[in-house]
Amino acid sequence: MSNIRVNITELQQILDITPSEHNLMLVGNHGIGKSEILTEYYKAKGMPVIALFLGQMSDPGDLIGLPHKDEATGKTDFMPPYWFPTDGKPIVLFLDELNRARPEILQTIMDLALNRKLAGRKLPEGSRIIAAVNEGDQYQLTDLDPALVSRFNILTFSPTPQEWLLWARKVGVDHRVTDFIQEDSIWLDKTPDSREGADTGLDKTPDRRAWKRVSDIISGCQNLTPAHTKAISSMVGAKAASAFLASVSAHKILSGRDILYNFEKSRKTLEGYQLHELSVVNDGV
């Protein structure tokens, strides 16, 4: 696709100036944090983000609710689904995996995107509709109707590695992960020597979500075991795991024992440590 490419900062600026009645579509790979970034952005504005994974829906009833008989009129009505706002307050409806949805689900989205209605029930004034789609031969995708596509402003979402690092440090991702990506950011989203379109769907490659998972299992573990090696490989692939572990080994933080027994020998290494590394050393002592 040749759509306009935006990073996180640019996306937030566009959200600020785009009227709520405009629908947005974010194009990008999996695992780059689309839903997390939108949730954080709108949470600060007091708006809830309701994420619907359209690729998991098998029937329009999953989206519009179940039919029932209105005893007062004798006509069929639809009970609102669990997520539909009944308090009149605006929401952000995040339609994830739009181009993985079944054709019958996409037909329901057509009315929603144009008229802001589901089964005759209108979204509260000020609500936003934002969709996310994947692109690439490695995905099993549904072709989108041009009439549906025309109802969205389309942006290719591509957060920079620097933006991810800022976020990662903010939420406490293990410093060994952020140090590794800081040194060589090519590993953040792919294996450097991978060929375009070579992914079979079963070959594990790194992405931003996976690096957060790596942090989850190594956080608080000073010495990584063979079990850690295999677990990390299962998340980011063998090549990325090997490069990451080599980086960790090259930058291994001194233990409290090393310092107490060989302080003079350790002094020069300590002088090159950053604050977060000194904090780890202090805990070890």
Coordinates of C-alpha atoms in Angstrom, one line a residue:
M1 CA 0.0 0.0 0.0
S2 CA 1.1 3.6 -0.6
N3 CA -0.9 5.2 2.2
I4 CA 0.5 8.0 4.4
R5 CA 2.9 6.6 7.0
V6 CA 2.7 7.9 10.5
N7 CA 4.4 7.3 13.8
I8 CA 2.9 7.5 17.3
T9 CA 3.3 11.3 17.7
E10 CA 1.9 12.0 14.2
L11 CA -1.1 9.6 14.8
Q12 CA -1.9 11.4 18.1
Q13 CA -1.8 14.8 16.3
I14 CA -4.1 13.5 13.6
L15 CA -6.5 12.1 16.2
D16 CA -6.6 15.6 17.8
I17 CA -7.6 17.4 14.6
T18 CA -9.9 14.7 13.0
P19 CA -13.7 15.1 13.6
S20 CA -15.2 12.2 15.6
E21 CA -17.5 11.4 12.7
H22 CA -14.5 10.5 10.5
N23 CA -13.6 6.8 10.6
L24 CA -9.9 5.9 10.7
M25 CA -8.2 2.7 9.4
L26 CA -4.7 1.8 10.7
V27 CA -2.7 -0.4 8.5
G28 CA 0.3 -2.3 10.0
N29 CA 1.9 -5.5 11.1
H30 CA 0.8 -7.4 14.2
G31 CA 2.4 -6.8 17.5
I32 CA 3.2 -3.1 17.1
G33 CA 0.8 -1.9 19.8
K34 CA -2.1 -0.4 17.9
S35 CA -4.7 -1.2 20.6
E36 CA -2.4 -0.3 23.5
I37 CA -1.5 3.1 22.1
L38 CA -5.1 4.0 21.3
T39 CA -6.3 2.8 24.8
E40 CA -3.6 4.9 26.5
Y41 CA -4.3 7.9 24.4
Y42 CA -8.1 7.9 24.9
K43 CA -7.9 6.9 28.6
A44 CA -6.2 10.2 29.2
K45 CA -9.2 11.9 27.6
G46 CA -11.7 9.9 29.7
M47 CA -13.0 7.8 26.7
P48 CA -13.2 4.0 27.0
V49 CA -11.9 2.0 24.1
I50 CA -14.0 -1.1 23.2
A51 CA -11.9 -3.6 21.1
L52 CA -13.8 -6.0 19.0
F53 CA -11.8 -8.8 17.3
L54 CA -13.8 -9.2 14.1
G55 CA -11.7 -12.2 12.9
Q56 CA -13.1 -14.2 15.8
M57 CA -16.7 -13.5 15.0
S58 CA -18.6 -16.2 13.2
D59 CA -22.1 -14.5 12.9
P60 CA -23.4 -10.9 12.6
G61 CA -25.3 -11.7 15.9
D62 CA -21.9 -11.5 17.6
L63 CA -21.8 -7.9 16.6
I64 CA -25.4 -6.6 16.6
G65 CA -26.9 -8.7 19.4
L66 CA -29.5 -11.4 19.6
P67 CA -33.1 -11.0 18.2
H68 CA -36.1 -11.2 20.6
K69 CA -39.8 -10.3 20.4
D70 CA -40.8 -6.9 21.7
E71 CA -44.0 -7.8 23.7
A72 CA -45.3 -4.2 23.3
T73 CA -45.1 -4.0 19.6
G74 CA -45.1 -7.7 18.6
K75 CA -42.1 -7.1 16.4
T76 CA -38.6 -8.5 16.4
D77 CA -36.0 -6.4 18.1
F78 CA -32.3 -6.9 18.9
M79 CA -31.0 -7.0 22.4
P80 CA -27.9 -4.7 22.6
P81 CA -24.6 -6.7 22.8
Y82 CA -22.5 -6.6 26.0
W83 CA -20.2 -3.8 24.7
F84 CA -22.8 -1.4 23.4
P85 CA -22.9 1.8 25.5
T86 CA -26.4 2.4 27.0
D87 CA -25.4 5.4 29.2
G88 CA -25.2 7.8 26.3
K89 CA -21.5 8.5 26.8
P90 CA -19.2 8.4 23.7
I91 CA -16.8 5.5 23.2
V92 CA -14.0 4.6 20.8
L93 CA -15.0 1.5 18.9
F94 CA -11.8 -0.3 17.8
L95 CA -12.5 -2.8 15.1
D96 CA -9.4 -5.0 15.1
E97 CA -8.6 -7.5 12.3
L98 CA -11.1 -5.9 10.0
N99 CA -9.7 -7.7 6.9
R100 CA -9.9 -11.0 8.7
A101 CA -13.6 -10.8 9.2
R102 CA -16.2 -12.9 7.3
P103 CA -18.0 -11.2 4.5
E104 CA -21.3 -11.3 6.4
I105 CA -19.6 -9.4 9.3
L106 CA -18.2 -6.8 6.9
Q107 CA -21.7 -6.2 5.6
T108 CA -22.8 -5.3 9.1
I109 CA -19.7 -3.0 9.4
M110 CA -20.8 -1.1 6.3
D111 CA -23.9 0.3 8.0
L112 CA -22.0 1.0 11.2
A113 CA -19.2 2.9 9.3
L114 CA -21.7 5.0 7.3
N115 CA -24.6 5.6 9.7
R116 CA -23.1 4.9 13.1
K117 CA -25.9 2.4 13.7
L118 CA -26.2 -1.3 14.6
A119 CA -29.6 -2.9 14.1
G120 CA -31.1 0.6 14.2
R121 CA -29.3 1.5 17.5
K122 CA -27.2 4.6 17.1
L123 CA -23.8 5.1 18.8
P124 CA -23.7 8.0 21.3
E125 CA -22.8 11.4 19.8
G126 CA -19.0 11.9 19.7
S127 CA -18.1 8.3 19.5
R128 CA -15.2 7.3 17.2
I129 CA -14.8 4.2 14.9
I130 CA -11.2 3.1 14.3
A131 CA -10.3 0.0 12.4
A132 CA -7.0 -1.9 12.2
V133 CA -5.9 -4.2 9.3
N134 CA -2.8 -6.2 8.6
E135 CA -1.2 -6.2 5.2
G136 CA 1.2 -8.7 3.6
D137 CA 1.3 -12.2 2.0
Q138 CA 2.0 -13.8 5.3
Y139 CA -1.6 -13.2 6.5
Q140 CA -4.8 -14.9 5.6
L141 CA -7.0 -11.9 4.7
T142 CA -10.4 -11.1 3.4
D143 CA -10.6 -8.6 0.5
L144 CA -12.3 -5.4 1.6
D145 CA -15.1 -3.9 -0.5
P146 CA -14.0 -0.6 -2.0
A147 CA -17.3 0.9 -0.7
L148 CA -16.3 0.0 2.8
V149 CA -12.7 1.2 2.4
S150 CA -14.0 4.6 1.1
R151 CA -15.6 5.2 4.5
F152 CA -12.3 5.3 6.3
N153 CA -9.3 7.7 6.3
I154 CA -6.4 5.3 5.9
L155 CA -3.0 5.6 7.6
T156 CA -0.1 3.2 7.6
F157 CA 0.9 3.0 11.3
S158 CA 4.6 2.6 11.8
P159 CA 5.9 3.6 15.3
T160 CA 9.6 4.3 15.4
P161 CA 12.0 2.2 17.5
Q162 CA 12.7 5.3 19.6
E163 CA 9.0 5.7 20.4
W164 CA 8.9 2.0 21.5
L165 CA 12.0 2.5 23.7
L166 CA 10.4 5.4 25.4
W167 CA 7.2 3.4 26.1
A168 CA 9.2 0.3 27.1
R169 CA 11.2 2.3 29.7
K170 CA 8.1 4.0 30.9
V171 CA 6.3 0.7 31.7
G172 CA 9.4 -1.0 33.1
V173 CA 10.6 -3.4 30.4
D174 CA 13.8 -5.1 31.5
H175 CA 16.8 -2.9 30.8
R176 CA 18.6 -5.8 29.0
V177 CA 15.8 -5.8 26.4
T178 CA 15.8 -2.0 25.9
D179 CA 19.7 -1.9 25.9
F180 CA 19.7 -4.6 23.1
I181 CA 17.1 -2.8 21.0
Q182 CA 18.9 0.6 21.6
E183 CA 22.1 -0.9 20.2
D184 CA 20.6 -2.5 17.2
S185 CA 16.9 -1.6 16.5
I186 CA 16.7 -3.8 13.4
W187 CA 15.8 -6.7 15.8
L188 CA 12.7 -4.9 17.1
D189 CA 10.4 -6.0 14.3
K190 CA 12.2 -8.6 12.3
T191 CA 15.3 -10.8 11.8
P192 CA 17.8 -8.6 9.8
D193 CA 18.6 -11.2 7.1
S194 CA 15.0 -12.3 6.6
R195 CA 13.6 -11.9 3.0
E196 CA 10.3 -10.2 2.3
G197 CA 7.5 -12.7 2.1
A198 CA 9.7 -15.5 3.3
D199 CA 7.7 -16.1 6.5
T200 CA 5.8 -19.4 6.4
G201 CA 3.6 -18.5 9.3
L202 CA 5.3 -21.0 11.5
D203 CA 8.8 -19.4 11.7
K204 CA 8.9 -17.3 14.9
T205 CA 10.3 -13.8 14.3
P206 CA 10.7 -10.9 16.7
D207 CA 8.0 -8.2 17.2
R208 CA 7.3 -5.6 19.8
R209 CA 4.8 -7.7 21.7
A210 CA 7.3 -10.5 21.8
W211 CA 10.0 -8.4 23.3
K212 CA 7.7 -7.4 26.1
R213 CA 7.1 -11.1 26.8
V214 CA 10.8 -11.7 26.9
S215 CA 11.0 -9.0 29.6
D216 CA 8.2 -10.6 31.5
I217 CA 10.2 -13.9 32.0
I218 CA 13.7 -12.5 32.6
S219 CA 12.7 -9.6 34.9
G220 CA 14.4 -10.2 38.3
C221 CA 16.5 -13.1 37.0
Q222 CA 20.2 -12.1 37.0
N223 CA 21.5 -15.3 35.6
L224 CA 19.6 -16.7 32.6
T225 CA 19.4 -20.5 32.4
P226 CA 19.0 -22.8 29.4
A227 CA 15.3 -22.8 30.1
H228 CA 15.3 -19.1 29.6
T229 CA 17.1 -19.5 26.3
K230 CA 14.5 -21.9 25.0
A231 CA 11.6 -19.7 26.2
I232 CA 13.1 -16.6 24.6
S233 CA 13.7 -18.5 21.3
S234 CA 10.0 -19.5 21.4
M235 CA 9.0 -15.8 21.5
V236 CA 11.4 -14.1 19.1
G237 CA 13.0 -16.9 17.2
A238 CA 16.3 -18.6 17.5
K239 CA 18.4 -16.0 15.7
A240 CA 17.0 -13.0 17.7
A241 CA 17.4 -15.0 20.9
S242 CA 21.0 -15.8 20.1
A243 CA 21.8 -12.1 19.3
F244 CA 20.0 -11.0 22.5
L245 CA 21.8 -13.5 24.8
A246 CA 25.1 -12.5 23.3
S247 CA 24.4 -8.9 24.1
V248 CA 23.4 -9.8 27.6
S249 CA 26.6 -11.8 28.1
A250 CA 28.7 -8.9 26.8
H251 CA 27.0 -6.5 29.2
K252 CA 26.5 -8.7 32.1
I253 CA 26.2 -6.7 35.3
L254 CA 28.6 -7.5 38.1
S255 CA 27.1 -9.4 41.0
G256 CA 27.3 -8.2 44.6
R257 CA 29.7 -11.1 45.3
D258 CA 32.0 -9.9 42.5
I259 CA 32.2 -6.4 43.9
L260 CA 32.6 -7.3 47.6
Y261 CA 35.4 -9.8 46.8
N262 CA 37.1 -7.9 43.9
F263 CA 36.2 -4.3 44.3
E264 CA 39.4 -2.8 42.8
K265 CA 39.1 -5.1 39.8
S266 CA 35.4 -4.1 39.4
R267 CA 35.8 -0.3 39.9
K268 CA 36.5 0.5 36.2
T269 CA 33.5 -1.5 35.0
L270 CA 31.3 0.2 37.6
E271 CA 32.3 3.6 36.4
G272 CA 30.8 2.9 33.0
Y273 CA 27.4 1.8 34.4
Q274 CA 24.2 3.7 34.0
L275 CA 21.9 4.5 36.9
H276 CA 19.6 1.5 36.3
E277 CA 22.6 -0.8 36.2
L278 CA 23.9 0.7 39.5
S279 CA 20.5 0.1 41.0
V280 CA 20.7 -3.6 40.1
V281 CA 24.3 -3.7 41.5
N282 CA 23.2 -2.1 44.7
D283 CA 20.4 -4.7 45.2
G284 CA 23.0 -7.4 44.7
V285 CA 25.3 -6.0 47.3

